[in-house]
Amino acid sequence: MLGLAAVAAAPVAHADDALYDSFGGEAGLARVVDDFIANLTSDPRTRPYFAKTSIKRFRAKLNEHFCAELGGPCTYTGSSMAAVHKNLQIDRAAFNAVVENLQDAMDKNGVGFGAQNALLARLAPLHRQIETR
């Protein structure tokens, strides 16, 4: 399972839920995640990484992860980024394609530029655990 999308090693909690609210709360975030997954699984640059992925589980864990990163009422309960991505041979080009797909999903759902940048800034450090080649 590819993803900046997939998750951090430890539960993430942020006290201020204003960022979560700027994504539209639970329903808005679910739409962003659904569109992000649709983008990832239809993009020829990222689709191969999801061939053996349980999309149902991926969706649930991605919702948890993003909700926690955004300061929402969630705790991420999935595996570490390093564990999830260790055998995927993800390079910088694939990682960047994932980011583009996330930005497209946020744009489609009317997430403001500042909120997009805030989420991307929180996720960016994970690239060290995701890029494996």
PDB file of C-alpha atoms in Angstrom:
ATOM      1  CA  MET A   1       0.000   0.000   0.000  1.00  0.00           C
ATOM      2  CA  LEU A   2       1.492   3.289  -1.043  1.00  0.00           C
ATOM      3  CA  GLY A   3       0.829   6.408   0.625  1.00  0.00           C
ATOM      4  CA  LEU A   4       1.865   9.283   2.229  1.00  0.00           C
ATOM      5  CA  ALA A   5      -1.323   8.108   2.521  1.00  0.00           C
ATOM      6  CA  ALA A   6      -0.847   5.241   4.720  1.00  0.00           C
ATOM      7  CA  VAL A   7       0.404   6.542   7.994  1.00  0.00           C
ATOM      8  CA  ALA A   8       2.649   7.457  10.860  1.00  0.00           C
ATOM      9  CA  ALA A   9       4.162   5.081  13.355  1.00  0.00           C
ATOM     10  CA  ALA A  10       2.597   6.515  16.485  1.00  0.00           C
ATOM     11  CA  PRO A  11      -0.851   7.891  17.159  1.00  0.00           C
ATOM     12  CA  VAL A  12      -1.068  11.519  16.177  1.00  0.00           C
ATOM     13  CA  ALA A  13      -3.116  14.044  18.092  1.00  0.00           C
ATOM     14  CA  HIS A  14      -3.410  17.781  17.595  1.00  0.00           C
ATOM     15  CA  ALA A  15      -5.338  19.864  20.090  1.00  0.00           C
ATOM     16  CA  ASP A  16      -6.853  22.327  17.618  1.00  0.00           C
ATOM     17  CA  ASP A  17      -9.523  20.891  15.351  1.00  0.00           C
ATOM     18  CA  ALA A  18      -9.863  24.043  13.205  1.00  0.00           C
ATOM     19  CA  LEU A  19      -7.823  22.414  10.446  1.00  0.00           C
ATOM     20  CA  TYR A  20     -10.026  19.314  10.601  1.00  0.00           C
ATOM     21  CA  ASP A  21     -13.078  21.566  10.333  1.00  0.00           C
ATOM     22  CA  SER A  22     -11.578  23.318   7.299  1.00  0.00           C
ATOM     23  CA  PHE A  23     -11.673  19.952   5.519  1.00  0.00           C
ATOM     24  CA  GLY A  24     -15.382  19.681   6.286  1.00  0.00           C
ATOM     25  CA  GLY A  25     -15.107  17.438   9.323  1.00  0.00           C
ATOM     26  CA  GLU A  26     -15.786  13.728   9.021  1.00  0.00           C
ATOM     27  CA  ALA A  27     -17.921  13.915   5.863  1.00  0.00           C
ATOM     28  CA  GLY A  28     -15.632  16.344   4.050  1.00  0.00           C
ATOM     29  CA  LEU A  29     -12.518  14.381   4.899  1.00  0.00           C
ATOM     30  CA  ALA A  30     -14.185  11.157   3.742  1.00  0.00           C
ATOM     31  CA  ARG A  31     -14.865  12.757   0.351  1.00  0.00           C
ATOM     32  CA  VAL A  32     -11.246  13.911   0.047  1.00  0.00           C
ATOM     33  CA  VAL A  33      -9.998  10.423   0.944  1.00  0.00           C
ATOM     34  CA  ASP A  34     -12.406   8.747  -1.500  1.00  0.00           C
ATOM     35  CA  ASP A  35     -11.287  11.031  -4.328  1.00  0.00           C
ATOM     36  CA  PHE A  36      -7.630  10.600  -3.364  1.00  0.00           C
ATOM     37  CA  ILE A  37      -7.960   6.809  -3.522  1.00  0.00           C
ATOM     38  CA  ALA A  38      -9.784   7.043  -6.858  1.00  0.00           C
ATOM     39  CA  ASN A  39      -6.914   9.188  -8.162  1.00  0.00           C
ATOM     40  CA  LEU A  40      -4.242   6.814  -6.841  1.00  0.00           C
ATOM     41  CA  THR A  41      -5.872   3.712  -8.284  1.00  0.00           C
ATOM     42  CA  SER A  42      -6.492   5.253 -11.694  1.00  0.00           C
ATOM     43  CA  ASP A  43      -3.125   6.997 -12.128  1.00  0.00           C
ATOM     44  CA  PRO A  44      -0.724   4.736 -14.076  1.00  0.00           C
ATOM     45  CA  ARG A  45       2.158   6.105 -11.983  1.00  0.00           C
ATOM     46  CA  THR A  46       0.636   4.904  -8.702  1.00  0.00           C
ATOM     47  CA  ARG A  47      -1.905   2.207  -9.620  1.00  0.00           C
ATOM     48  CA  PRO A  48       0.610  -0.694  -9.518  1.00  0.00           C
ATOM     49  CA  TYR A  49       1.352  -0.057  -5.850  1.00  0.00           C
ATOM     50  CA  PHE A  50      -2.266  -0.847  -4.972  1.00  0.00           C
ATOM     51  CA  ALA A  51      -2.689  -4.108  -6.896  1.00  0.00           C
ATOM     52  CA  LYS A  52      -2.600  -6.215  -3.712  1.00  0.00           C
ATOM     53  CA  THR A  53      -4.054  -3.638  -1.342  1.00  0.00           C
ATOM     54  CA  SER A  54      -7.326  -4.029   0.524  1.00  0.00           C
ATOM     55  CA  ILE A  55      -8.873  -0.725  -0.528  1.00  0.00           C
ATOM     56  CA  LYS A  56     -11.475  -1.011   2.229  1.00  0.00           C
ATOM     57  CA  ARG A  57      -8.777  -1.216   4.924  1.00  0.00           C
ATOM     58  CA  PHE A  58      -6.629   1.406   3.190  1.00  0.00           C
ATOM     59  CA  ARG A  59      -9.586   3.826   3.133  1.00  0.00           C
ATOM     60  CA  ALA A  60     -10.284   3.274   6.839  1.00  0.00           C
ATOM     61  CA  LYS A  61      -6.651   3.725   7.913  1.00  0.00           C
ATOM     62  CA  LEU A  62      -6.124   6.718   5.629  1.00  0.00           C
ATOM     63  CA  ASN A  63      -9.219   8.401   7.083  1.00  0.00           C
ATOM     64  CA  GLU A  64      -7.868   7.743  10.587  1.00  0.00           C
ATOM     65  CA  HIS A  65      -4.424   9.031   9.726  1.00  0.00           C
ATOM     66  CA  PHE A  66      -5.569  12.216   8.015  1.00  0.00           C
ATOM     67  CA  CYS A  67      -8.173  12.875  10.721  1.00  0.00           C
ATOM     68  CA  ALA A  68      -5.498  12.634  13.416  1.00  0.00           C
ATOM     69  CA  GLU A  69      -3.046  14.784  11.432  1.00  0.00           C
ATOM     70  CA  LEU A  70      -5.751  17.414  10.971  1.00  0.00           C
ATOM     71  CA  GLY A  71      -6.503  17.586  14.698  1.00  0.00           C
ATOM     72  CA  GLY A  72      -9.773  15.704  14.449  1.00  0.00           C
ATOM     73  CA  PRO A  73     -11.224  13.290  16.998  1.00  0.00           C
ATOM     74  CA  CYS A  74      -9.258  10.279  15.744  1.00  0.00           C
ATOM     75  CA  THR A  75      -6.311   8.135  16.691  1.00  0.00           C
ATOM     76  CA  TYR A  76      -4.350   6.356  13.995  1.00  0.00           C
ATOM     77  CA  THR A  77      -4.213   2.626  14.729  1.00  0.00           C
ATOM     78  CA  GLY A  78      -2.400   1.335  11.649  1.00  0.00           C
ATOM     79  CA  SER A  79       1.156   0.193  11.053  1.00  0.00           C
ATOM     80  CA  SER A  80       4.136   2.507  10.776  1.00  0.00           C
ATOM     81  CA  MET A  81       4.969   4.173   7.477  1.00  0.00           C
ATOM     82  CA  ALA A  82       8.232   2.263   7.339  1.00  0.00           C
ATOM     83  CA  ALA A  83       6.487  -1.093   7.822  1.00  0.00           C
ATOM     84  CA  VAL A  84       3.751  -0.380   5.292  1.00  0.00           C
ATOM     85  CA  HIS A  85       6.124   0.755   2.550  1.00  0.00           C
ATOM     86  CA  LYS A  86       9.250  -1.336   3.155  1.00  0.00           C
ATOM     87  CA  ASN A  87       8.887  -3.710   0.179  1.00  0.00           C
ATOM     88  CA  LEU A  88       7.284  -1.344  -2.335  1.00  0.00           C
ATOM     89  CA  GLN A  89      10.421   0.204  -3.867  1.00  0.00           C
ATOM     90  CA  ILE A  90       8.898   3.673  -3.957  1.00  0.00           C
ATOM     91  CA  ASP A  91      11.051   6.318  -5.596  1.00  0.00           C
ATOM     92  CA  ARG A  92      10.816  10.103  -5.565  1.00  0.00           C
ATOM     93  CA  ALA A  93       8.726  10.194  -8.773  1.00  0.00           C
ATOM     94  CA  ALA A  94       6.092   7.857  -7.305  1.00  0.00           C
ATOM     95  CA  PHE A  95       6.043   9.804  -4.045  1.00  0.00           C
ATOM     96  CA  ASN A  96       5.544  13.058  -5.931  1.00  0.00           C
ATOM     97  CA  ALA A  97       2.717  11.471  -7.948  1.00  0.00           C
ATOM     98  CA  VAL A  98       0.983  10.576  -4.676  1.00  0.00           C
ATOM     99  CA  VAL A  99       1.275  14.180  -3.513  1.00  0.00           C
ATOM    100  CA  GLU A 100      -0.169  15.426  -6.828  1.00  0.00           C
ATOM    101  CA  ASN A 101      -3.101  13.034  -6.460  1.00  0.00           C
ATOM    102  CA  LEU A 102      -3.763  14.270  -2.935  1.00  0.00           C
ATOM    103  CA  GLN A 103      -3.642  17.901  -4.073  1.00  0.00           C
ATOM    104  CA  ASP A 104      -6.095  17.128  -6.886  1.00  0.00           C
ATOM    105  CA  ALA A 105      -8.500  15.487  -4.414  1.00  0.00           C
ATOM    106  CA  MET A 106      -8.285  18.457  -2.052  1.00  0.00           C
ATOM    107  CA  ASP A 107      -8.829  20.909  -4.934  1.00  0.00           C
ATOM    108  CA  LYS A 108     -11.850  18.945  -6.152  1.00  0.00           C
ATOM    109  CA  ASN A 109     -13.386  19.185  -2.686  1.00  0.00           C
ATOM    110  CA  GLY A 110     -12.766  22.898  -2.225  1.00  0.00           C
ATOM    111  CA  VAL A 111     -10.149  22.607   0.506  1.00  0.00           C
ATOM    112  CA  GLY A 112      -8.454  25.988   0.821  1.00  0.00           C
ATOM    113  CA  PHE A 113      -4.826  26.485  -0.149  1.00  0.00           C
ATOM    114  CA  GLY A 114      -3.736  27.200   3.430  1.00  0.00           C
ATOM    115  CA  ALA A 115      -5.406  24.061   4.764  1.00  0.00           C
ATOM    116  CA  GLN A 116      -3.874  22.003   1.963  1.00  0.00           C
ATOM    117  CA  ASN A 117      -0.423  23.347   2.779  1.00  0.00           C
ATOM    118  CA  ALA A 118      -0.912  22.659   6.477  1.00  0.00           C
ATOM    119  CA  LEU A 119      -1.746  18.995   5.838  1.00  0.00           C
ATOM    120  CA  LEU A 120       1.087  18.584   3.331  1.00  0.00           C
ATOM    121  CA  ALA A 121       3.529  20.134   5.817  1.00  0.00           C
ATOM    122  CA  ARG A 122       2.477  17.618   8.454  1.00  0.00           C
ATOM    123  CA  LEU A 123       2.825  14.707   6.021  1.00  0.00           C
ATOM    124  CA  ALA A 124       6.041  15.779   4.267  1.00  0.00           C
ATOM    125  CA  PRO A 125       8.475  14.399   6.876  1.00  0.00           C
ATOM    126  CA  LEU A 126       7.073  10.920   6.224  1.00  0.00           C
ATOM    127  CA  HIS A 127       8.817  10.777   2.853  1.00  0.00           C
ATOM    128  CA  ARG A 128      11.930   9.417   4.592  1.00  0.00           C
ATOM    129  CA  GLN A 129       9.949   6.353   5.650  1.00  0.00           C
ATOM    130  CA  ILE A 130       8.082   5.968   2.348  1.00  0.00           C
ATOM    131  CA  GLU A 131      10.754   6.400  -0.318  1.00  0.00           C
ATOM    132  CA  THR A 132      12.643   3.119  -0.292  1.00  0.00           C
ATOM    133  CA  ARG A 133      14.769   3.481  -3.418  1.00  0.00           C
TER     134      ARG A 133
END
